[in-house]
Coordinates of N, CA and C in Angstrom, one line a residue:
X1 N -8.6 -1.7 12.0 CA -8.3 -0.8 13.0 C -9.2 0.5 12.9
X2 N -9.8 0.9 13.9 CA -10.6 2.1 13.9 C -9.7 3.3 14.1
X3 N -9.9 4.3 13.2 CA -9.1 5.6 13.3 C -9.8 6.5 14.3
X4 N -9.0 6.9 15.3 CA -9.6 7.8 16.3 C -10.0 9.1 15.7
X5 N -11.0 9.7 16.3 CA -11.5 11.1 15.8 C -10.4 12.1 16.1
X6 N -10.1 12.9 15.1 CA -9.1 13.9 15.2 C -9.8 15.3 15.0
X7 N -9.7 16.2 15.9 CA -10.3 17.5 15.9 C -9.5 18.4 14.9
X8 N -10.1 19.5 14.6 CA -9.5 20.4 13.6 C -8.1 20.9 14.0
X9 N -7.9 21.3 15.2 CA -6.6 21.8 15.6 C -5.6 20.6 15.6
X10 N -6.0 19.4 16.0 CA -5.2 18.3 16.0 C -4.8 17.9 14.5
X11 N -5.8 18.1 13.6 CA -5.5 17.8 12.2 C -4.4 18.7 11.7
X12 N -4.5 20.0 12.0 CA -3.5 21.0 11.6 C -2.2 20.6 12.1
X13 N -2.1 20.1 13.4 CA -0.9 19.6 14.0 C -0.4 18.4 13.2
X14 N -1.3 17.5 12.8 CA -0.9 16.3 12.1 C -0.3 16.6 10.7
X15 N -0.9 17.6 10.1 CA -0.3 18.1 8.8 C 1.1 18.4 8.9
X16 N 1.5 19.1 10.0 CA 2.9 19.5 10.2 C 3.7 18.2 10.4
X17 N 3.2 17.3 11.3 CA 3.9 16.1 11.6 C 4.1 15.3 10.3
X18 N 3.1 15.1 9.5 CA 3.2 14.3 8.3 C 4.2 14.9 7.4
X19 N 4.3 16.2 7.3 CA 5.3 16.8 6.4 C 6.7 16.7 6.8
X20 N 7.0 16.5 8.1 CA 8.3 16.5 8.7 C 8.8 15.2 9.4
X21 N 7.9 14.2 9.5 CA 8.3 13.0 10.2 C 9.4 12.2 9.6
X22 N 10.2 11.5 10.4 CA 10.2 11.6 11.8 C 10.8 12.9 12.3
X23 N 10.3 13.4 13.3 CA 10.8 14.7 13.8 C 10.9 14.7 15.3
X24 N 11.9 15.5 15.8 CA 12.0 15.5 17.3 C 10.9 16.3 17.9
X25 N 10.5 16.0 19.1 CA 9.4 16.8 19.8 C 9.8 18.3 19.9
X26 N 11.1 18.6 20.1 CA 11.5 20.0 20.2 C 11.3 20.7 18.9
X27 N 11.7 20.0 17.8 CA 11.6 20.6 16.5 C 10.1 20.8 16.1
X28 N 9.3 19.8 16.5 CA 7.8 19.9 16.2 C 7.2 21.1 17.0
X29 N 7.7 21.3 18.2 CA 7.2 22.5 19.0 C 7.6 23.8 18.3
X30 N 8.8 23.8 17.7 CA 9.2 25.0 17.0 C 8.4 25.2 15.8
X31 N 8.1 24.2 15.0 CA 7.3 24.3 13.8 C 5.9 24.7 14.2
X32 N 5.3 24.1 15.2 CA 3.9 24.5 15.7 C 3.9 26.0 16.1
X33 N 4.9 26.4 16.7 CA 5.0 27.8 17.2 C 5.0 28.7 15.9
X34 N 5.8 28.4 14.9 CA 5.8 29.2 13.7 C 4.6 29.1 12.9
X35 N 4.0 27.9 12.7 CA 2.9 27.8 11.8 C 1.5 27.9 12.5
X36 N 1.4 27.6 13.8 CA 0.1 27.6 14.5 C 0.0 28.6 15.6
X37 N 1.2 29.2 16.0 CA 1.2 30.1 17.1 C 1.1 29.5 18.4
X38 N 1.4 28.2 18.5 CA 1.2 27.4 19.8 C 2.4 27.6 20.7
X39 N 2.2 27.6 22.0 CA 3.3 27.5 22.9 C 3.8 26.1 23.0
X40 N 5.1 26.0 23.4 CA 5.7 24.7 23.5 C 4.9 23.7 24.3
X41 N 4.3 24.1 25.4 CA 3.5 23.3 26.3 C 2.3 22.7 25.6
X42 N 1.7 23.6 24.7 CA 0.5 23.1 23.9 C 0.9 22.0 23.0
X43 N 2.0 22.1 22.3 CA 2.4 21.1 21.4 C 2.7 19.8 22.2
X44 N 3.4 19.9 23.3 CA 3.6 18.7 24.1 C 2.3 18.0 24.6
X45 N 1.4 18.8 25.0 CA 0.1 18.3 25.4 C -0.6 17.5 24.3
X46 N -0.6 18.1 23.1 CA -1.2 17.4 21.9 C -0.4 16.2 21.6
X47 N 0.9 16.2 21.6 CA 1.7 15.0 21.4 C 1.2 13.9 22.4
X48 N 1.1 14.2 23.6 CA 0.7 13.3 24.7 C -0.7 12.7 24.4
X49 N -1.6 13.6 24.1 CA -3.0 13.2 23.9 C -3.1 12.3 22.6
X50 N -2.5 12.7 21.6 CA -2.6 11.9 20.3 C -1.8 10.6 20.5
X51 N -0.8 10.6 21.3 CA -0.1 9.3 21.6 C -1.0 8.3 22.4
X52 N -1.7 8.9 23.3 CA -2.6 8.0 24.1 C -3.7 7.5 23.3
X53 N -4.1 8.2 22.2 CA -5.2 7.7 21.4 C -4.7 6.9 20.2
X54 N -3.4 6.7 20.1 CA -2.9 5.8 19.0 C -2.7 6.5 17.7
X55 N -2.6 7.8 17.7 CA -2.5 8.5 16.4 C -1.0 8.7 16.1
X56 N -0.2 8.8 17.1 CA 1.3 9.0 16.9 C 2.0 8.2 18.0
X57 N 3.3 8.1 17.7 CA 4.2 7.5 18.7 C 5.3 8.5 19.0
X58 N 5.6 8.7 20.3 CA 6.7 9.5 20.8 C 7.8 8.6 21.4
X59 N 8.8 8.2 20.6 CA 9.8 7.3 21.1 C 11.1 8.0 21.4
X60 N 11.3 8.2 22.7 CA 12.5 8.9 23.1 C 12.7 10.3 22.5
X61 N 11.6 11.0 22.3 CA 11.6 12.4 21.8 C 11.5 12.4 20.3
X62 N 11.4 11.3 19.6 CA 11.2 11.3 18.1 C 9.8 10.9 17.9
X63 N 9.1 11.8 17.2 CA 7.6 11.7 17.0 C 7.4 11.2 15.5
X64 N 6.6 10.1 15.4 CA 6.2 9.6 14.1 C 4.7 9.3 14.2
X65 N 4.0 9.3 13.0 CA 2.6 9.1 13.0 C 2.3 7.6 12.9
X66 N 1.2 7.1 13.4 CA 0.8 5.8 13.3 C -0.4 5.6 12.4
X67 N -0.9 6.7 11.9 CA -2.0 6.8 10.9 C -1.6 7.7 9.8
X68 N -2.1 7.5 8.6 CA -1.7 8.3 7.5 C -2.8 9.4 7.3
X69 N -2.4 10.4 6.5 CA -3.3 11.5 6.2 C -4.6 10.9 5.5
X70 N -4.3 9.9 4.6 CA -5.4 9.4 3.8 C -6.4 8.6 4.8
X71 N -5.9 7.9 5.8 CA -6.7 7.2 6.7 C -7.6 8.2 7.5
X72 N -7.0 9.3 8.0 CA -7.7 10.3 8.7 C -8.8 10.9 7.9
X73 N -8.5 11.2 6.6 CA -9.4 11.9 5.8 C -10.6 10.9 5.4
X74 N -10.3 9.6 5.3 CA -11.3 8.7 5.0 C -12.3 8.5 6.2
X75 N -11.7 8.7 7.4 CA -12.5 8.5 8.6 C -13.3 9.7 8.9

């Protein structure tokens, strides 16, 4: 499987996800606000984009990663 390219801001988002998964989208938005200064809508946009690229899964509001930190760092 090819690991999709993850940009710096997306990587910072993924670090939060990996540390807290599985996590609700709402809680992830709160964490991103506190740690990255992002608005809720920014977090939901990143969740959508990374979901479309196969980096994470949003299943009924519960977000989990589909790739590991090690896989991303190796890519």
